[in-house]
Amino acid sequence: MSTDTSLARPYARHAFTLDEGLSPRAAIGLVVLATDQTIEHEWRQMIDLPGVAFYEARMFNSPEINAQTLAAMEGDIAPAVALIRPGERLDVVAFGCTSGAMVIGEEAVFARIREARPGVACTSPITAALAAFQALGARRVALLTPYVKSVSDWMADYIAERGYAVVGSASYEHGNDNEVARIDAPSIRESVLALGQNPEVDAVFVSCTSLRVAEQVAALEQAIGKPVLSSNHAMAWHALRLAGVKDALPQWGRLFTV
């Protein structure tokens, strides 16, 4: 007697059709550092749009933030990008490290990305911040970072060399990326308000993908009467715009209306 119950089980092969999946409007690739605890959380909120999706891969980094550890990441960029949606369309690839993009060099980062994704549009937090300054008409900016002073000063110089005056700067001087993600919202708010009250400041930029800023942007702007942007916030905006998504999202602040 047969014990194969599949002989009595009804089975049919059904026809199906394919649609464009989750990302008919835009498919965005995101490279996330191994230590980052924040960027995916904030991007899930900001890039919550019909037909738009982002897909991420993580790459190794040291939790200690200094020029040597940042530069060491360059060789791992292309392998990480290669893991994002292999063989499928990506409209933009974003590299999720502000200080790393500056130490390695924006164009060098994009060259590594294009080793895996030839011709793709690229951004990084600093690339996005500079584009945001231009879009907002902000020529004089204040900078808030969590970095040790040498990295923070180097970042201010980097921005200044690209034609924007850094008229105020502050740092938490904390070199451990795992703990930077735990700097609380009231601390960040107090710092932004202090920097933003300077009448010479056109906009405040909070640098570092680990800092939790996006949810506060609209309230901070209301408090100081000036644009506020952060690494994750600016890069989400720039990735959307590079992908051709022009939706106005005022709940995320002034930047998302331009």
Tab-separated table of C-alpha atoms in Angstrom:
chain	number	residue	atom	x	y	z
A	1	MET	CA	0.000	0.000	0.000
A	2	SER	CA	1.429	3.420	-0.962
A	3	THR	CA	2.222	5.868	1.842
A	4	ASP	CA	2.799	8.784	-0.577
A	5	THR	CA	0.028	11.185	0.477
A	6	SER	CA	0.974	13.589	-2.322
A	7	LEU	CA	-0.872	11.291	-4.729
A	8	ALA	CA	-4.161	12.326	-3.165
A	9	ARG	CA	-3.317	15.983	-2.593
A	10	PRO	CA	-4.780	18.401	-5.181
A	11	TYR	CA	-2.093	20.358	-6.975
A	12	ALA	CA	-2.196	22.910	-9.750
A	13	ARG	CA	0.342	25.125	-11.442
A	14	HIS	CA	-1.061	28.669	-11.646
A	15	ALA	CA	-0.214	31.361	-14.129
A	16	PHE	CA	1.071	34.695	-12.803
A	17	THR	CA	2.027	38.147	-13.955
A	18	LEU	CA	4.840	40.394	-12.792
A	19	ASP	CA	4.529	44.004	-11.693
A	20	GLU	CA	7.372	46.419	-10.985
A	21	GLY	CA	7.795	45.372	-7.364
A	22	LEU	CA	8.336	47.784	-4.509
A	23	SER	CA	10.335	50.366	-6.438
A	24	PRO	CA	8.760	51.349	-9.767
A	25	ARG	CA	9.544	55.024	-9.103
A	26	ALA	CA	12.978	54.698	-7.533
A	27	ALA	CA	15.346	52.010	-6.292
A	28	ILE	CA	18.040	53.398	-4.014
A	29	GLY	CA	21.044	51.488	-2.711
A	30	LEU	CA	22.475	52.403	0.687
A	31	VAL	CA	25.851	51.389	2.097
A	32	VAL	CA	25.628	51.317	5.906
A	33	LEU	CA	28.595	51.127	8.265
A	34	ALA	CA	28.734	48.082	10.535
A	35	THR	CA	28.524	50.275	13.636
A	36	ASP	CA	25.655	52.500	12.446
A	37	GLN	CA	22.481	52.233	14.534
A	38	THR	CA	20.555	55.198	13.127
A	39	ILE	CA	20.558	55.661	9.377
A	40	GLU	CA	18.171	52.823	8.487
A	41	HIS	CA	15.693	53.917	11.163
A	42	GLU	CA	15.615	57.488	9.860
A	43	TRP	CA	15.544	56.539	6.192
A	44	ARG	CA	12.593	54.183	6.734
A	45	GLN	CA	10.607	57.181	7.900
A	46	MET	CA	11.732	59.725	5.320
A	47	ILE	CA	11.690	57.405	2.311
A	48	ASP	CA	8.202	56.091	2.997
A	49	LEU	CA	6.752	56.918	-0.405
A	50	PRO	CA	4.663	54.849	-2.835
A	51	GLY	CA	6.847	53.185	-5.415
A	52	VAL	CA	10.123	54.144	-3.736
A	53	ALA	CA	12.355	51.701	-1.878
A	54	PHE	CA	15.893	51.535	-0.590
A	55	TYR	CA	18.040	48.447	-0.225
A	56	GLU	CA	21.073	48.352	2.037
A	57	ALA	CA	24.281	46.441	2.613
A	58	ARG	CA	26.636	46.792	5.552
A	59	MET	CA	30.412	47.115	5.417
A	60	PHE	CA	33.004	46.772	8.137
A	61	ASN	CA	34.343	49.803	9.973
A	62	SER	CA	36.098	50.490	13.232
A	63	PRO	CA	34.001	52.096	15.977
A	64	GLU	CA	36.941	54.441	16.627
A	65	ILE	CA	36.577	57.476	14.377
A	66	ASN	CA	39.871	58.910	13.147
A	67	ALA	CA	41.535	59.620	9.811
A	68	GLN	CA	43.279	56.247	9.664
A	69	THR	CA	40.205	54.110	10.376
A	70	LEU	CA	38.090	56.169	7.987
A	71	ALA	CA	40.580	55.836	5.135
A	72	ALA	CA	40.777	52.070	5.701
A	73	MET	CA	37.168	51.641	4.600
A	74	GLU	CA	37.798	52.431	0.932
A	75	GLY	CA	38.602	48.881	-0.136
A	76	ASP	CA	35.337	47.503	1.252
A	77	ILE	CA	32.998	49.882	-0.595
A	78	ALA	CA	32.732	48.062	-3.938
A	79	PRO	CA	32.163	44.604	-2.363
A	80	ALA	CA	29.373	46.052	-0.220
A	81	VAL	CA	27.692	47.712	-3.207
A	82	ALA	CA	27.928	44.467	-5.150
A	83	LEU	CA	25.633	42.831	-2.570
A	84	ILE	CA	22.802	45.305	-3.121
A	85	ARG	CA	20.153	43.886	-5.455
A	86	PRO	CA	22.615	42.085	-7.764
A	87	GLY	CA	21.495	42.154	-11.373
A	88	GLU	CA	18.538	44.422	-10.636
A	89	ARG	CA	18.065	48.137	-11.240
A	90	LEU	CA	19.447	50.745	-8.858
A	91	ASP	CA	18.904	54.404	-9.662
A	92	VAL	CA	21.163	55.842	-6.953
A	93	VAL	CA	23.727	54.499	-4.492
A	94	ALA	CA	24.355	56.397	-1.251
A	95	PHE	CA	27.451	55.909	0.896
A	96	GLY	CA	26.513	56.297	4.557
A	97	CYS	CA	29.511	57.938	6.197
A	98	THR	CA	30.035	61.696	6.325
A	99	SER	CA	33.586	61.845	7.623
A	100	GLY	CA	34.618	58.770	5.625
A	101	ALA	CA	33.485	60.360	2.363
A	102	MET	CA	35.670	63.368	3.107
A	103	VAL	CA	38.756	61.452	4.219
A	104	ILE	CA	38.585	59.023	1.284
A	105	GLY	CA	37.363	61.753	-1.064
A	106	GLU	CA	33.897	61.999	-2.563
A	107	GLU	CA	35.047	61.148	-6.078
A	108	ALA	CA	37.124	58.211	-4.830
A	109	VAL	CA	34.073	56.867	-2.967
A	110	PHE	CA	31.968	57.208	-6.106
A	111	ALA	CA	34.649	55.491	-8.187
A	112	ARG	CA	34.565	52.517	-5.795
A	113	ILE	CA	30.752	52.431	-5.989
A	114	ARG	CA	30.884	52.446	-9.786
A	115	GLU	CA	33.281	49.515	-9.818
A	116	ALA	CA	30.218	47.490	-8.811
A	117	ARG	CA	27.555	49.723	-10.402
A	118	PRO	CA	28.973	51.445	-13.496
A	119	GLY	CA	27.386	54.783	-14.277
A	120	VAL	CA	25.061	54.906	-11.269
A	121	ALA	CA	24.202	58.266	-9.661
A	122	CYS	CA	25.976	58.583	-6.304
A	123	THR	CA	25.772	60.599	-3.144
A	124	SER	CA	27.239	60.766	0.337
A	125	PRO	CA	26.249	62.806	3.376
A	126	ILE	CA	28.749	65.566	2.671
A	127	THR	CA	27.857	65.589	-1.039
A	128	ALA	CA	24.212	65.911	-0.052
A	129	ALA	CA	24.888	68.607	2.535
A	130	LEU	CA	26.738	70.749	-0.008
A	131	ALA	CA	23.888	70.285	-2.495
A	132	ALA	CA	21.429	71.202	0.263
A	133	PHE	CA	23.302	74.403	1.127
A	134	GLN	CA	23.062	75.434	-2.503
A	135	ALA	CA	19.379	74.501	-2.798
A	136	LEU	CA	18.548	76.436	0.378
A	137	GLY	CA	20.679	79.443	-0.520
A	138	ALA	CA	22.705	79.014	2.669
A	139	ARG	CA	26.167	80.527	2.359
A	140	ARG	CA	27.045	80.741	6.079
A	141	VAL	CA	26.564	77.578	8.077
A	142	ALA	CA	27.004	76.304	11.602
A	143	LEU	CA	28.403	72.811	12.088
A	144	LEU	CA	27.643	70.335	14.876
A	145	THR	CA	29.566	67.055	15.041
A	146	PRO	CA	30.281	64.276	17.534
A	147	TYR	CA	33.877	63.902	16.340
A	148	VAL	CA	37.174	64.490	18.075
A	149	LYS	CA	38.313	68.059	17.507
A	150	SER	CA	40.849	67.251	14.794
A	151	VAL	CA	38.188	65.549	12.635
A	152	SER	CA	35.617	68.254	13.364
A	153	ASP	CA	38.060	71.026	12.417
A	154	TRP	CA	39.038	69.182	9.267
A	155	MET	CA	35.361	68.910	8.308
A	156	ALA	CA	34.833	72.645	8.817
A	157	ASP	CA	37.832	73.331	6.580
A	158	TYR	CA	36.495	70.930	3.944
A	159	ILE	CA	33.180	72.798	3.808
A	160	ALA	CA	34.898	76.191	3.771
A	161	GLU	CA	37.151	75.150	0.895
A	162	ARG	CA	34.005	74.531	-1.155
A	163	GLY	CA	32.797	78.073	-0.796
A	164	TYR	CA	30.646	78.003	2.347
A	165	ALA	CA	31.619	79.997	5.408
A	166	VAL	CA	31.531	77.970	8.635
A	167	VAL	CA	30.612	80.743	11.079
A	168	GLY	CA	29.963	78.489	14.063
A	169	SER	CA	31.173	75.045	15.101
A	170	ALA	CA	30.612	72.728	18.055
A	171	SER	CA	31.446	69.113	18.834
A	172	TYR	CA	30.695	66.490	21.460
A	173	GLU	CA	34.284	65.247	20.969
A	174	HIS	CA	33.307	61.612	21.316
A	175	GLY	CA	35.230	59.136	19.199
A	176	ASN	CA	33.191	55.953	19.753
A	177	ASP	CA	30.573	55.490	17.029
A	178	ASN	CA	28.637	52.929	19.078
A	179	GLU	CA	27.982	55.529	21.773
A	180	VAL	CA	27.443	58.459	19.405
A	181	ALA	CA	24.187	56.777	18.372
A	182	ARG	CA	23.016	57.147	21.982
A	183	ILE	CA	23.488	60.915	22.265
A	184	ASP	CA	19.957	61.921	23.185
A	185	ALA	CA	17.513	64.264	21.475
A	186	PRO	CA	17.597	66.984	24.185
A	187	SER	CA	21.381	67.234	23.897
A	188	ILE	CA	21.175	67.682	20.140
A	189	ARG	CA	18.327	70.172	20.437
A	190	GLU	CA	20.259	72.300	22.924
A	191	SER	CA	23.310	72.342	20.667
A	192	VAL	CA	21.350	73.245	17.523
A	193	LEU	CA	19.511	76.043	19.321
A	194	ALA	CA	22.802	77.455	20.619
A	195	LEU	CA	24.392	77.409	17.159
A	196	GLY	CA	21.288	78.633	15.375
A	197	GLN	CA	20.854	81.758	17.482
A	198	ASN	CA	23.953	83.282	15.878
A	199	PRO	CA	22.554	85.948	13.503
A	200	GLU	CA	25.323	85.201	10.987
A	201	VAL	CA	24.154	81.595	10.537
A	202	ASP	CA	21.982	80.769	7.500
A	203	ALA	CA	21.584	77.052	8.302
A	204	VAL	CA	22.725	74.447	10.830
A	205	PHE	CA	24.272	71.188	9.643
A	206	VAL	CA	24.457	68.262	12.094
A	207	SER	CA	27.098	65.886	10.787
A	208	CYS	CA	27.291	62.109	11.374
A	209	THR	CA	24.901	59.377	10.281
A	210	SER	CA	24.791	58.012	13.825
A	211	LEU	CA	23.205	61.135	15.333
A	212	ARG	CA	19.400	61.054	15.632
A	213	VAL	CA	18.193	64.317	14.171
A	214	ALA	CA	15.607	63.802	11.411
A	215	GLU	CA	12.555	63.603	13.681
A	216	GLN	CA	13.488	66.947	15.268
A	217	VAL	CA	14.238	68.941	12.126
A	218	ALA	CA	10.862	70.638	11.664
A	219	ALA	CA	10.626	71.638	15.353
A	220	LEU	CA	14.211	72.888	15.403
A	221	GLU	CA	13.605	74.996	12.309
A	222	GLN	CA	10.543	76.511	13.902
A	223	ALA	CA	12.557	77.340	17.009
A	224	ILE	CA	15.460	79.070	15.249
A	225	GLY	CA	13.724	80.273	12.091
A	226	LYS	CA	16.433	78.757	9.876
A	227	PRO	CA	16.979	75.529	7.942
A	228	VAL	CA	18.385	72.551	9.824
A	229	LEU	CA	19.781	69.457	8.160
A	230	SER	CA	21.696	66.367	9.163
A	231	SER	CA	23.756	63.720	7.408
A	232	ASN	CA	20.922	61.187	7.083
A	233	HIS	CA	18.330	63.874	6.425
A	234	ALA	CA	20.274	65.593	3.639
A	235	MET	CA	21.355	62.329	2.012
A	236	ALA	CA	17.792	60.968	1.925
A	237	TRP	CA	16.668	64.191	0.224
A	238	HIS	CA	19.543	64.122	-2.261
A	239	ALA	CA	19.068	60.439	-3.106
A	240	LEU	CA	15.391	61.066	-3.829
A	241	ARG	CA	16.148	64.076	-6.011
A	242	LEU	CA	18.877	62.207	-7.915
A	243	ALA	CA	16.352	59.428	-8.535
A	244	GLY	CA	13.871	61.943	-9.951
A	245	VAL	CA	11.513	61.895	-6.953
A	246	LYS	CA	10.489	65.520	-6.361
A	247	ASP	CA	7.720	65.065	-3.766
A	248	ALA	CA	7.385	67.967	-1.319
A	249	LEU	CA	7.506	66.610	2.231
A	250	PRO	CA	7.341	69.627	4.565
A	251	GLN	CA	7.039	67.410	7.642
A	252	TRP	CA	10.773	66.769	7.187
A	253	GLY	CA	11.669	70.448	7.082
A	254	ARG	CA	12.489	73.116	4.544
A	255	LEU	CA	14.963	71.017	2.583
A	256	PHE	CA	12.276	68.543	1.569
A	257	THR	CA	10.261	71.323	-0.073
A	258	VAL	CA	13.007	72.290	-2.566
